[in-house]
Short mmCIF file of C-alpha atoms and ligand atoms in Angstrom, two decimals:
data_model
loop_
_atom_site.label_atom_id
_atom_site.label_comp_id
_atom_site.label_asym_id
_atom_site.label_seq_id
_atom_site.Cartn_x
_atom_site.Cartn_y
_atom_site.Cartn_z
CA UNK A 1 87.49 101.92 134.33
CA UNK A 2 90.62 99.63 133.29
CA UNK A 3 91.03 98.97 129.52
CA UNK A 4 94.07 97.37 127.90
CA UNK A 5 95.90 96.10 124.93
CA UNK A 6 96.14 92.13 124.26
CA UNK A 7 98.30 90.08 122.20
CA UNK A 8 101.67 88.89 121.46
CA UNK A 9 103.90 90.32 121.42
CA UNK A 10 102.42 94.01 123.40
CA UNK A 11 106.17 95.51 124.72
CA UNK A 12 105.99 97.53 121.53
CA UNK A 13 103.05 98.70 121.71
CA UNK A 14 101.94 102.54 121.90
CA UNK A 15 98.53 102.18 122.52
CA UNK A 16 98.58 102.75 126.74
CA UNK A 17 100.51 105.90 125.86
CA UNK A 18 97.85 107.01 123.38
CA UNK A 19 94.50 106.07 125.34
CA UNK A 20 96.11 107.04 128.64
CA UNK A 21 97.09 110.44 127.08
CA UNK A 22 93.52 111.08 125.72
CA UNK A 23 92.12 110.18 129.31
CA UNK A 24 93.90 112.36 130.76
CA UNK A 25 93.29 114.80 128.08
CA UNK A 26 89.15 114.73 128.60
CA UNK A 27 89.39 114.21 132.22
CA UNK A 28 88.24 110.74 132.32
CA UNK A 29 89.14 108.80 135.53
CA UNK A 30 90.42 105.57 134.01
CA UNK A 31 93.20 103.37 132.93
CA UNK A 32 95.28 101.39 130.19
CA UNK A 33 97.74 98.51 130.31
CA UNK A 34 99.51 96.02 128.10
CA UNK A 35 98.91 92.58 128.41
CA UNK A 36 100.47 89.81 126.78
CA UNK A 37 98.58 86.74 126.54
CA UNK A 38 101.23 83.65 125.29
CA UNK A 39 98.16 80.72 125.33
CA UNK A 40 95.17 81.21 123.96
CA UNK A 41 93.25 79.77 126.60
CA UNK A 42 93.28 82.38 128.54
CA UNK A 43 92.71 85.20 126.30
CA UNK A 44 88.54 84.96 127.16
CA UNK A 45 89.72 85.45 131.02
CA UNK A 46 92.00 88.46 130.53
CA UNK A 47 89.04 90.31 127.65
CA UNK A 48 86.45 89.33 130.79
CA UNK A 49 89.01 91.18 133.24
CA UNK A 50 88.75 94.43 131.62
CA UNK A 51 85.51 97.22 130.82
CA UNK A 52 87.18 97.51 127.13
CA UNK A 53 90.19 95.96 125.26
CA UNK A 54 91.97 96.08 122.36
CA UNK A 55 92.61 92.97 120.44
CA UNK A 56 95.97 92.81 118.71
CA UNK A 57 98.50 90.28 116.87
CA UNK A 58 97.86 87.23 116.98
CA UNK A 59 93.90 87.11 118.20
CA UNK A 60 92.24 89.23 116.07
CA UNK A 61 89.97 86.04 114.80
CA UNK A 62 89.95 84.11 118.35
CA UNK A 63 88.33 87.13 119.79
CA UNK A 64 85.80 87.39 117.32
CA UNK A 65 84.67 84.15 118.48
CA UNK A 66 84.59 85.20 121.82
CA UNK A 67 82.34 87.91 121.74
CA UNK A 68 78.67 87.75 122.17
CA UNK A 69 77.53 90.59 119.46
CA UNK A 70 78.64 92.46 117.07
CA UNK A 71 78.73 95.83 115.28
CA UNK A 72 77.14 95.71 112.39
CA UNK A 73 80.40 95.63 109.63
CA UNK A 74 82.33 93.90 112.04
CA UNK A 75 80.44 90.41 111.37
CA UNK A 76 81.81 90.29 107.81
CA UNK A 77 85.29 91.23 109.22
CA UNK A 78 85.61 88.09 111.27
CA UNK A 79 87.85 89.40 113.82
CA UNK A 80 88.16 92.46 116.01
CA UNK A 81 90.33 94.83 117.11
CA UNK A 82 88.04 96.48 119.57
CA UNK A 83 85.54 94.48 122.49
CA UNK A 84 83.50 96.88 124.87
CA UNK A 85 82.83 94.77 128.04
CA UNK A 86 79.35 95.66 129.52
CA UNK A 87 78.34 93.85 132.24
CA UNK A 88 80.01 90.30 131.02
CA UNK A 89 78.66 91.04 127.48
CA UNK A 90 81.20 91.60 125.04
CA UNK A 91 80.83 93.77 121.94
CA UNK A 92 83.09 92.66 118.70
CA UNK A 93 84.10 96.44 116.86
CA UNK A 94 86.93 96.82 113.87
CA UNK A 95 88.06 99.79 113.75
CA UNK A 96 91.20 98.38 111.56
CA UNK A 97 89.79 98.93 108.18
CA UNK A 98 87.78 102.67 108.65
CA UNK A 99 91.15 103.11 110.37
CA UNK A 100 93.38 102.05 107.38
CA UNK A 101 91.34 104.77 104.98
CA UNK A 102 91.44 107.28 107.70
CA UNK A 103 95.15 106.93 107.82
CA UNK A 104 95.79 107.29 103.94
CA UNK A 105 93.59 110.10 103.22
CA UNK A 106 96.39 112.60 103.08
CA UNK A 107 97.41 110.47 99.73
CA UNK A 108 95.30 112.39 97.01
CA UNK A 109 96.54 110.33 93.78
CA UNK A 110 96.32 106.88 95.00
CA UNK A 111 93.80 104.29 93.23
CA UNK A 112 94.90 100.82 92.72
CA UNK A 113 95.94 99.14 96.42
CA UNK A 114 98.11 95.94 96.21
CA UNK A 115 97.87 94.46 100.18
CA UNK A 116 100.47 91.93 100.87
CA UNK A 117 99.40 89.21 103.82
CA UNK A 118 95.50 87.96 103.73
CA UNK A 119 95.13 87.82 107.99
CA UNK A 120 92.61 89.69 109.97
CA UNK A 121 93.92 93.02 109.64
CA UNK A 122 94.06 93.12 105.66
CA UNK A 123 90.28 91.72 105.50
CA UNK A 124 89.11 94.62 107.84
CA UNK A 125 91.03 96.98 105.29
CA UNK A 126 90.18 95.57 102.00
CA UNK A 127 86.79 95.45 103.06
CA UNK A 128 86.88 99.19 104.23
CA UNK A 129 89.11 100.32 100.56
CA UNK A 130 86.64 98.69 98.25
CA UNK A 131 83.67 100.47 100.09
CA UNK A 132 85.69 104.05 99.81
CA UNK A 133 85.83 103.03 96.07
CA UNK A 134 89.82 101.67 96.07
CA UNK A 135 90.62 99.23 93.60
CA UNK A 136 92.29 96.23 95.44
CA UNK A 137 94.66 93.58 94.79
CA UNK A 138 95.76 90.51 97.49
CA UNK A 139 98.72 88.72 97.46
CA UNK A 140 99.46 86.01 100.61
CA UNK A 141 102.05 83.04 100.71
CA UNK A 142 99.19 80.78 101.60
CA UNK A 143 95.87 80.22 99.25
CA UNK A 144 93.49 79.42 101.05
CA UNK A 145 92.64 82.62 103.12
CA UNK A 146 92.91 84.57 99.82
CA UNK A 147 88.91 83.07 99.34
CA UNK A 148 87.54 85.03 101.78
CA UNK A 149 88.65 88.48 100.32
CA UNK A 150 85.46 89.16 98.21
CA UNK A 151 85.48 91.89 95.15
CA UNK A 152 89.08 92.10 95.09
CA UNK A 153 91.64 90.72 93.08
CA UNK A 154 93.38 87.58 94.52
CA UNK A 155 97.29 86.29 93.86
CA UNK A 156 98.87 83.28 95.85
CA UNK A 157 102.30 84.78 95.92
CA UNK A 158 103.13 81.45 93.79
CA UNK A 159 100.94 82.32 90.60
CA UNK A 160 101.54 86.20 91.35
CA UNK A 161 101.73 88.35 88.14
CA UNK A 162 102.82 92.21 87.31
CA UNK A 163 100.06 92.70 85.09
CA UNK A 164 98.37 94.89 88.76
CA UNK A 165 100.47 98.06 88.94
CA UNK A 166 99.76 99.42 92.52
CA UNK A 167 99.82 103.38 93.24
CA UNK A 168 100.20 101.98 97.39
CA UNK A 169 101.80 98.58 98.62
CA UNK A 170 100.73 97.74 101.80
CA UNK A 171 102.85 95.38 104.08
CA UNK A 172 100.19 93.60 105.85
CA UNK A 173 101.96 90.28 106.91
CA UNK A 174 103.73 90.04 110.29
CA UNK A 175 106.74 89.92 108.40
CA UNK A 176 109.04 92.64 109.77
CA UNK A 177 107.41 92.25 113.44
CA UNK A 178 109.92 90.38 114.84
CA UNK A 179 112.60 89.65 112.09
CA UNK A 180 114.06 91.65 109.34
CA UNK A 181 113.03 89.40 106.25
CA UNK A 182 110.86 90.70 103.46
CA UNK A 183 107.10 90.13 102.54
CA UNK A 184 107.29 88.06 99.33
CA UNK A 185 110.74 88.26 98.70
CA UNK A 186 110.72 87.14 95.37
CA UNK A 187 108.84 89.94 93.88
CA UNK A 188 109.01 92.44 96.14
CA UNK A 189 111.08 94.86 94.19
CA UNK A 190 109.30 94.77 91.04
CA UNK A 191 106.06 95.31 92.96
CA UNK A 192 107.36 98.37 94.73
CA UNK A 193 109.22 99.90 91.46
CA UNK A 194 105.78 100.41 89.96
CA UNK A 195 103.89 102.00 93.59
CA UNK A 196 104.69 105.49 94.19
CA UNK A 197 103.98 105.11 98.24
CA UNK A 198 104.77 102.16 100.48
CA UNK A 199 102.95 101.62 103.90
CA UNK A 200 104.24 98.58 106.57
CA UNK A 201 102.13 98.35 109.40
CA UNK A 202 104.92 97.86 111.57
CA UNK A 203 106.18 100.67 113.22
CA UNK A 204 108.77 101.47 116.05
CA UNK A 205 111.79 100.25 113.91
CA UNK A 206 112.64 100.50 110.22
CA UNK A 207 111.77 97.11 108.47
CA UNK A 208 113.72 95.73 105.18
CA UNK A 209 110.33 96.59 103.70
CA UNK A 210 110.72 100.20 104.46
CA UNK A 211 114.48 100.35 103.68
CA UNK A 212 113.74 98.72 100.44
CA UNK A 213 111.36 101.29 99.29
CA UNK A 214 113.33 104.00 101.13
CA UNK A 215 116.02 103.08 98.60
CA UNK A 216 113.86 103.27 95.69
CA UNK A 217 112.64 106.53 96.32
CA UNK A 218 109.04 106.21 97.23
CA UNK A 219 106.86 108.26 99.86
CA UNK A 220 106.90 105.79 102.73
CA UNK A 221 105.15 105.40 105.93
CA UNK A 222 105.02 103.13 109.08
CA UNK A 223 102.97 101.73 110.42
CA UNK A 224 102.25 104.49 113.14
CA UNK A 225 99.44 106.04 111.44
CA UNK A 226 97.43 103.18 111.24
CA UNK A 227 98.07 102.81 114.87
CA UNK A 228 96.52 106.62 116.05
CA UNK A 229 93.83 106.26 113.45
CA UNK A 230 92.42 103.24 114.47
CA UNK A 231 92.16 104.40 118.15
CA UNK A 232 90.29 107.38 117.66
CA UNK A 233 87.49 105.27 116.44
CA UNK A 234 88.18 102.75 119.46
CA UNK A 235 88.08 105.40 121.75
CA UNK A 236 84.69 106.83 120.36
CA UNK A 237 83.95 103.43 121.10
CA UNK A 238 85.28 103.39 124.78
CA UNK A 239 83.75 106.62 125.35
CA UNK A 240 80.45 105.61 124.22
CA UNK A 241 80.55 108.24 121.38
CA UNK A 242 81.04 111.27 123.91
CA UNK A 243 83.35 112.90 121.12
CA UNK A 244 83.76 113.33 117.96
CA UNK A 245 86.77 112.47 115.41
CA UNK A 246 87.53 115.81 115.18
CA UNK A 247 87.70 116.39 118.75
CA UNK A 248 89.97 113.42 119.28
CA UNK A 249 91.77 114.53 116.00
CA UNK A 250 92.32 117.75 118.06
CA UNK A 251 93.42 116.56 121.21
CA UNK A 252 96.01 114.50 119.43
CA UNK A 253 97.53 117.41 117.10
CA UNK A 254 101.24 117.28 117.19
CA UNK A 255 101.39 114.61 119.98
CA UNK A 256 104.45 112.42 119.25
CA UNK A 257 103.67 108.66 121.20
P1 NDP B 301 97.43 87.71 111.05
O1 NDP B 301 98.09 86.69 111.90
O2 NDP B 301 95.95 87.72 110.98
O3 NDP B 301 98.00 87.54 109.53
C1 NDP B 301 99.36 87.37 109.32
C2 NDP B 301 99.66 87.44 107.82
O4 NDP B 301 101.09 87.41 107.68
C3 NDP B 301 99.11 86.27 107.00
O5 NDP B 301 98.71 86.76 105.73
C4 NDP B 301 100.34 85.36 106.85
O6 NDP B 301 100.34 84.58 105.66
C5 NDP B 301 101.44 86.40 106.72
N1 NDP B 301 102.75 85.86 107.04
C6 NDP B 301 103.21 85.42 108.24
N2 NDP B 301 104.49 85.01 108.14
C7 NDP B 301 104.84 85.18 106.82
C8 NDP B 301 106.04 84.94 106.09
N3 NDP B 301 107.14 84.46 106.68
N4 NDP B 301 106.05 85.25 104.77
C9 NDP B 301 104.96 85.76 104.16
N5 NDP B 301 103.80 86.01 104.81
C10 NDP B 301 103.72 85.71 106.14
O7 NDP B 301 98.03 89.13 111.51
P2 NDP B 301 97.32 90.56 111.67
O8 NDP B 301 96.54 90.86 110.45
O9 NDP B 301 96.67 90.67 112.99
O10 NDP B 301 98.65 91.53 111.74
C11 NDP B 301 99.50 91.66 110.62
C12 NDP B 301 100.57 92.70 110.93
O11 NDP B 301 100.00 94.01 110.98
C13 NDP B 301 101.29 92.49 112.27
O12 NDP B 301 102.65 92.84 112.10
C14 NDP B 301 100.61 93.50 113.17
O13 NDP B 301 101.43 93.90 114.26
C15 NDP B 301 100.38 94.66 112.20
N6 NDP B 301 99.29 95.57 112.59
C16 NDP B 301 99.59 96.87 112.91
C17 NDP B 301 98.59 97.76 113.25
C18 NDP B 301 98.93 99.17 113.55
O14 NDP B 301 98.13 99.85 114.22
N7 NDP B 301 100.04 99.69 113.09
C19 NDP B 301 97.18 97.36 113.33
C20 NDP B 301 96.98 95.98 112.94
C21 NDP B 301 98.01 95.12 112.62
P3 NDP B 301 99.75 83.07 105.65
O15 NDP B 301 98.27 83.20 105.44
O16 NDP B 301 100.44 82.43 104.50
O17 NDP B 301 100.11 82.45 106.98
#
């Protein structure tokens, strides 16, 4: 069976080392590649080429559209990270958001979540924090995708106040992907002063959102978590539910990627 990562840009990426690792691990006679799609035209092609895929940066929403069902939660996402090919007939999964909870669960005092960035992947976890009982604040530079975040509190960074004092900031814009800027510049600092643990989604390198934090003192992770959490449910997925979380849990302990 051939699966594979898709997006732009995929050189980063970890997950062939991760799924080809856990085949190998459980025996399974199959295989994972990265493949960068740079026009969206042909992203329905290269998900058709494959029995499974996973849907990164920057088609997370165009692949929704592209698939012919859906798993259950995943409608209400909007976009996937996950498509199981069967036969031609593509099945839409998220595993972002019950990946984003997964990933934090080690943090025991954490209640109020301020996300910065409103894309695909901080819908899927907003969605998935509000139903494991986090309260959640948004903040984007543009206000229009902020509507579709339901039952959560919404700030264009423009009319963004400190009156929200996050326990966990969440850097959920590209920003730091490619460049070395900061999310929100403007009130970045005061926004981490007041969170006691800082997450970027980026991982790989150190971004000037993790340095800033770094600086300030507070518990920080990349973006790396987030990355192996997410695939365990993906693989379940792959797998068709042959193991269980703990078993893949297992198989990864103490496996650096
Ligand atoms: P989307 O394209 O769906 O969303 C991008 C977001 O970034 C939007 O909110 C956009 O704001 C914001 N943004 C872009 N440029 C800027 C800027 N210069 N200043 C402020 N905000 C900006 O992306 P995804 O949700 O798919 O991915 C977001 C990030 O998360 C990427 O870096 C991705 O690699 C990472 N990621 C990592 C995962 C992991 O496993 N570690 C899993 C999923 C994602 P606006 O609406 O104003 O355009």
């Amino acid at each position: 069976m051939k699966y594979s990562i898709i997006g732009n840009p995929v050189e980063h990426s970890k997950s062939p080392d991760i799924y080809n690792y856990l085949f190998e691990y459980f025996g399974i006679d199959s295989e994972y590649s990265r493949n960068c799609v740079t026009d969206k035209i042909n992203l329905g092609k290269e998900i058709q080429s494959f029995n499974g895929v996973n849907i990164t940066f920057p088609y997370k929403k165009d692949a929704f559209k592209l698939c012919d069902k859906y798993e259950t939660k995943t409608k209400n996402i909007g976009s996937v990270n996950t498509i199981v090919n069967k036969g031609g007939v593509l099945k839409g999964i998220n595993t972002d958001g019950i990946g984003f909870v997964h990933s934090i669960k080690e943090f025991k005092n954490i209640d109020f979540v301020l996300i910065i960035g409103a894309g695909a992947t901080a819908k899927a976890a907003s969605i998935a924090l509000r139903e494991a009982g986090y309260i959640v604040a948004v903040a984007n530079r543009s206000s229009l995708p902020l509507l579709e975040f339901e039952d959560c509190m919404i700030y264009p960074f423009d009319s963004y106040n400190d009156i929200f004092e996050p326990d966990l900031v969440v850097n959920m814009t590209s920003v730091g992907l490619e460049d070395d800027e900061l999310p929100f510049p403007k009130k970045i600092e005061s926004i981490i002063d007041k969170a006691s643990v800082c997450i970027d989604l980026v991982y790989g390198k150190e971004t000037a959102f993790m340095r800033l934090a770094e600086s300030k003192g507070k518990k920080i992770r990349n973006g790396e978590a987030l990355l192996v959490s997410q695939a365990i449910f993906s693989f379940q997925y792959f797998t068709n539910f042959k193991y269980s979380v703990v078993e893949i849990e297992e198989a990864l302990k103490n496996k650096e990627f």
